JSON list of C-alpha atoms in Angstrom, two decimals:
[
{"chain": "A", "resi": 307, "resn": "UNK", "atom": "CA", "xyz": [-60.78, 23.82, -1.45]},
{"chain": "A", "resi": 308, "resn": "UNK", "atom": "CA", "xyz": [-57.45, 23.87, -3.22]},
{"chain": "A", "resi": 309, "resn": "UNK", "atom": "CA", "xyz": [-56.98, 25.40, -6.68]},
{"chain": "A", "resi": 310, "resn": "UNK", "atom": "CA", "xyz": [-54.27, 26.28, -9.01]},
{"chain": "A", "resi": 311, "resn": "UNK", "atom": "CA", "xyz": [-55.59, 30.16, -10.32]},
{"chain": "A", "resi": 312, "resn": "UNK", "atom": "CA", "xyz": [-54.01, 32.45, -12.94]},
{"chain": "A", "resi": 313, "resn": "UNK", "atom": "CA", "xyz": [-54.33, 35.47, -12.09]},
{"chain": "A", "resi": 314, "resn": "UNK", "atom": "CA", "xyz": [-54.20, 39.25, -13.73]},
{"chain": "A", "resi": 315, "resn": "UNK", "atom": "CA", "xyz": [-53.89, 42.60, -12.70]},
{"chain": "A", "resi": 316, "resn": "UNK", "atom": "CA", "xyz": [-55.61, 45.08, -13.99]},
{"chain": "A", "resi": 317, "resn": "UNK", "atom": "CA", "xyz": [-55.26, 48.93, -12.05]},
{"chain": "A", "resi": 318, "resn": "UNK", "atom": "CA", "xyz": [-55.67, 47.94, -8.27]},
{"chain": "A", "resi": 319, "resn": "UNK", "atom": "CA", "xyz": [-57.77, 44.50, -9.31]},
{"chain": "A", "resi": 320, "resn": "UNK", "atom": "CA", "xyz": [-56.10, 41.35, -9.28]},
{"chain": "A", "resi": 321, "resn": "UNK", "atom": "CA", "xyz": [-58.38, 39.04, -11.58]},
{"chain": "A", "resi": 322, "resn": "UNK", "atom": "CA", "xyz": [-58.62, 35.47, -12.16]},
{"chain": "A", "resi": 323, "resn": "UNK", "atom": "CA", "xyz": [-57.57, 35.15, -15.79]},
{"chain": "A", "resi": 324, "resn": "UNK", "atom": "CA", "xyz": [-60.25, 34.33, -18.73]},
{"chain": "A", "resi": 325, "resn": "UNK", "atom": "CA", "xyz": [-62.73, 34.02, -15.42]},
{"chain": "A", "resi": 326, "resn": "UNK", "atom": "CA", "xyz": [-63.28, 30.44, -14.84]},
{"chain": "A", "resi": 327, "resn": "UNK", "atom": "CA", "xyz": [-60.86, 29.26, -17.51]},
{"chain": "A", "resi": 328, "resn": "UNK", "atom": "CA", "xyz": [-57.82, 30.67, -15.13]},
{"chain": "A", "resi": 329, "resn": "UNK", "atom": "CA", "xyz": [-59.11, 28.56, -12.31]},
{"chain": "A", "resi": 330, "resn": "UNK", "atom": "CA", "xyz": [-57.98, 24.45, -12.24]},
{"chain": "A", "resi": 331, "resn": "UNK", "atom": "CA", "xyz": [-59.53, 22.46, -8.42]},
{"chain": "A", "resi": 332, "resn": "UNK", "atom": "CA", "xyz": [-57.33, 20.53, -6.98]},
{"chain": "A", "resi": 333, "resn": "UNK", "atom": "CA", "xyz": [-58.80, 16.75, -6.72]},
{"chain": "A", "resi": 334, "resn": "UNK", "atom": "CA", "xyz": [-57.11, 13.89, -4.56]},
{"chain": "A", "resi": 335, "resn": "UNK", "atom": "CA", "xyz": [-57.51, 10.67, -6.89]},
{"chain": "A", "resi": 336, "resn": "UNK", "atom": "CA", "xyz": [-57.59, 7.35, -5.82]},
{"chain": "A", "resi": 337, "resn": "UNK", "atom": "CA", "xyz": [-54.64, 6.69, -5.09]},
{"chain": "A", "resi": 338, "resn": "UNK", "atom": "CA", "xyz": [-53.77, 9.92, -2.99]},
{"chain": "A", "resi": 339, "resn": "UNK", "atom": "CA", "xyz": [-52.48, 11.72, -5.48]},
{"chain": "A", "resi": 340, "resn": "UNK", "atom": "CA", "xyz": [-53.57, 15.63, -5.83]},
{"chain": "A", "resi": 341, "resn": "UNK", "atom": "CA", "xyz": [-54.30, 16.51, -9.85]},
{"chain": "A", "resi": 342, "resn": "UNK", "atom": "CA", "xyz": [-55.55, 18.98, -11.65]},
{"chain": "A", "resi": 343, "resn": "UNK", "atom": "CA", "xyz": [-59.45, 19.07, -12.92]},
{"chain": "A", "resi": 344, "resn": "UNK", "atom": "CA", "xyz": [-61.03, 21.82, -14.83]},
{"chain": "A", "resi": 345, "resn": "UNK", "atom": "CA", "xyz": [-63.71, 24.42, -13.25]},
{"chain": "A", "resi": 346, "resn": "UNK", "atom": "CA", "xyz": [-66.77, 23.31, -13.39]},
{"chain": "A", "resi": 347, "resn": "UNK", "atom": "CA", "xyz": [-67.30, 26.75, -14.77]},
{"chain": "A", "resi": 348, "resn": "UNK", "atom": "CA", "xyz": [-64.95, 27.14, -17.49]},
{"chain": "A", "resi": 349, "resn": "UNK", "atom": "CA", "xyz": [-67.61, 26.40, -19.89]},
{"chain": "A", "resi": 350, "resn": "UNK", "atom": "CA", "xyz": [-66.71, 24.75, -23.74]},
{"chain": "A", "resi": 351, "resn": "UNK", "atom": "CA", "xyz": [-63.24, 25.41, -24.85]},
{"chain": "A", "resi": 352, "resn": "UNK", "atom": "CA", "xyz": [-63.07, 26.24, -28.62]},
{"chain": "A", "resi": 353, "resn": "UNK", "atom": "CA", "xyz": [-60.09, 25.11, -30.21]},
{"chain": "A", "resi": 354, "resn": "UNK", "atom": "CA", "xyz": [-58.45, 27.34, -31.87]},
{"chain": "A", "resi": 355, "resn": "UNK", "atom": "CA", "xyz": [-55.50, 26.78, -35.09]},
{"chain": "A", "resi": 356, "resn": "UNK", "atom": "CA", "xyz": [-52.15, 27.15, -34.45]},
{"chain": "A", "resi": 357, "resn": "UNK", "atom": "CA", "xyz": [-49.23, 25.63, -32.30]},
{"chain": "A", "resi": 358, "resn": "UNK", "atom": "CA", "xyz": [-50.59, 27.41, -29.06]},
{"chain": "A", "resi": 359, "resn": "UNK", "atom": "CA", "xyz": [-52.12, 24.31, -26.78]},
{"chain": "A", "resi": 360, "resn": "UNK", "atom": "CA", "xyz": [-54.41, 25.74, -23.78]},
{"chain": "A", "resi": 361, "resn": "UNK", "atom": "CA", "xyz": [-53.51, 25.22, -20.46]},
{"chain": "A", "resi": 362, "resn": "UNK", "atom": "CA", "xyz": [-56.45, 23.25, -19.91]},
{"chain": "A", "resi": 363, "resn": "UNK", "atom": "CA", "xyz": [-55.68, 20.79, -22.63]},
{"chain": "A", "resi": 364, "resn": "UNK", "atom": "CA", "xyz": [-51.65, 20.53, -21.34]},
{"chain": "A", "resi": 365, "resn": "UNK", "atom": "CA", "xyz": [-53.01, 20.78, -17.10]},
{"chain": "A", "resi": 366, "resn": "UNK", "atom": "CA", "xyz": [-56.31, 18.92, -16.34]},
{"chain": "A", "resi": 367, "resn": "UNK", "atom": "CA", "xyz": [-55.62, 15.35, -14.73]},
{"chain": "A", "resi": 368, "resn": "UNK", "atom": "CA", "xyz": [-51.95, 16.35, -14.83]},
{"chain": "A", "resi": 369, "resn": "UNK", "atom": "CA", "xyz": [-50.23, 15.51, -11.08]},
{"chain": "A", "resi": 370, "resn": "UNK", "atom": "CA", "xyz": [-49.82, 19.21, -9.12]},
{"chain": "A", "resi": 371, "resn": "UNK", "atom": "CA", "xyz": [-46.25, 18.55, -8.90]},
{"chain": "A", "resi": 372, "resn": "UNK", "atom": "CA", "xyz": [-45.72, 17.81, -12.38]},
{"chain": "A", "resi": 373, "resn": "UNK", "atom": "CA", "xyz": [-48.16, 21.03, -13.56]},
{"chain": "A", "resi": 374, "resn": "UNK", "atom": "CA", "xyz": [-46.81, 23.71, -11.23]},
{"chain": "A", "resi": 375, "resn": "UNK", "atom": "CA", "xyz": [-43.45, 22.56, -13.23]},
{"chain": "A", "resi": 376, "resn": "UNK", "atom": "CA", "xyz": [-45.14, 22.99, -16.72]},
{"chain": "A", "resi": 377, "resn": "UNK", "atom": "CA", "xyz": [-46.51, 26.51, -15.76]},
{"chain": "A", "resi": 378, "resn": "UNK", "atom": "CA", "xyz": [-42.78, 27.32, -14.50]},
{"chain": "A", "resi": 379, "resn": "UNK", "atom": "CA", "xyz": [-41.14, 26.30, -17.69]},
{"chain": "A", "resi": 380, "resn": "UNK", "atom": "CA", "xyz": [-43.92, 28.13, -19.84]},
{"chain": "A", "resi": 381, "resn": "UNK", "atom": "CA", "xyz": [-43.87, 31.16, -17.74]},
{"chain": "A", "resi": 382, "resn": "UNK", "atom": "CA", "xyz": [-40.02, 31.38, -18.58]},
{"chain": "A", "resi": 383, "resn": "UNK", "atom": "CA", "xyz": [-40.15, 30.72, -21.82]},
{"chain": "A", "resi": 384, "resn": "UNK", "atom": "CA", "xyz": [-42.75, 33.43, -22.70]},
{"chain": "A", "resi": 385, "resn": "UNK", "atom": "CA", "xyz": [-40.89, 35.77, -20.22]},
{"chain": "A", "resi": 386, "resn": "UNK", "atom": "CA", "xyz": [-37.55, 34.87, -22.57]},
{"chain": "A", "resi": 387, "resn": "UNK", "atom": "CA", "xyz": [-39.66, 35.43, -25.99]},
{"chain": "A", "resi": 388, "resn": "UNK", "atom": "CA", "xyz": [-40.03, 39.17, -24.53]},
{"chain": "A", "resi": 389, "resn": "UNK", "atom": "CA", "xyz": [-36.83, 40.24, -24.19]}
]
């Protein structure tokens, strides 16, 4: 099956980040569109204060087009907060 993973390396071990909450199927709709669902391992999310949003809250149902563009533009802006 598809799935959208973040991953981690640690050493010579590339890891899938947070475990199950790094990991987002890939699900064709009815209509034939692919989306985003969360694992059905991730578990409860707790919600934490703050202006941070999980990826799981911004990703699942989300079209795969329109989320690999979201991760993009957040991987870019954290890589810009760095420098």
């Amino acid at each position: 099956s598809r799935s959208v993973l973040f991953l981690m390396k640690r050493g010579d071990v590339t890891l899938v980040t947070g475990m199950a909450q790094g990991h987002f199927p890939v699900v064709i709709d009815d209509e034939g569109v692919s989306r985003l669902r969360s694992s059905p391992d991730a578990g409860t999310q707790v919600q934490t204060p703050g202006p941070t949003v999980a990826a799981r809250d911004t990703l699942v149902g989300k079209m795969l087009d329109l989320a690999v563009t979201s991760i993009t533009r957040s991987r870019k802006s954290i890589d810009e907060k760095k420098k």
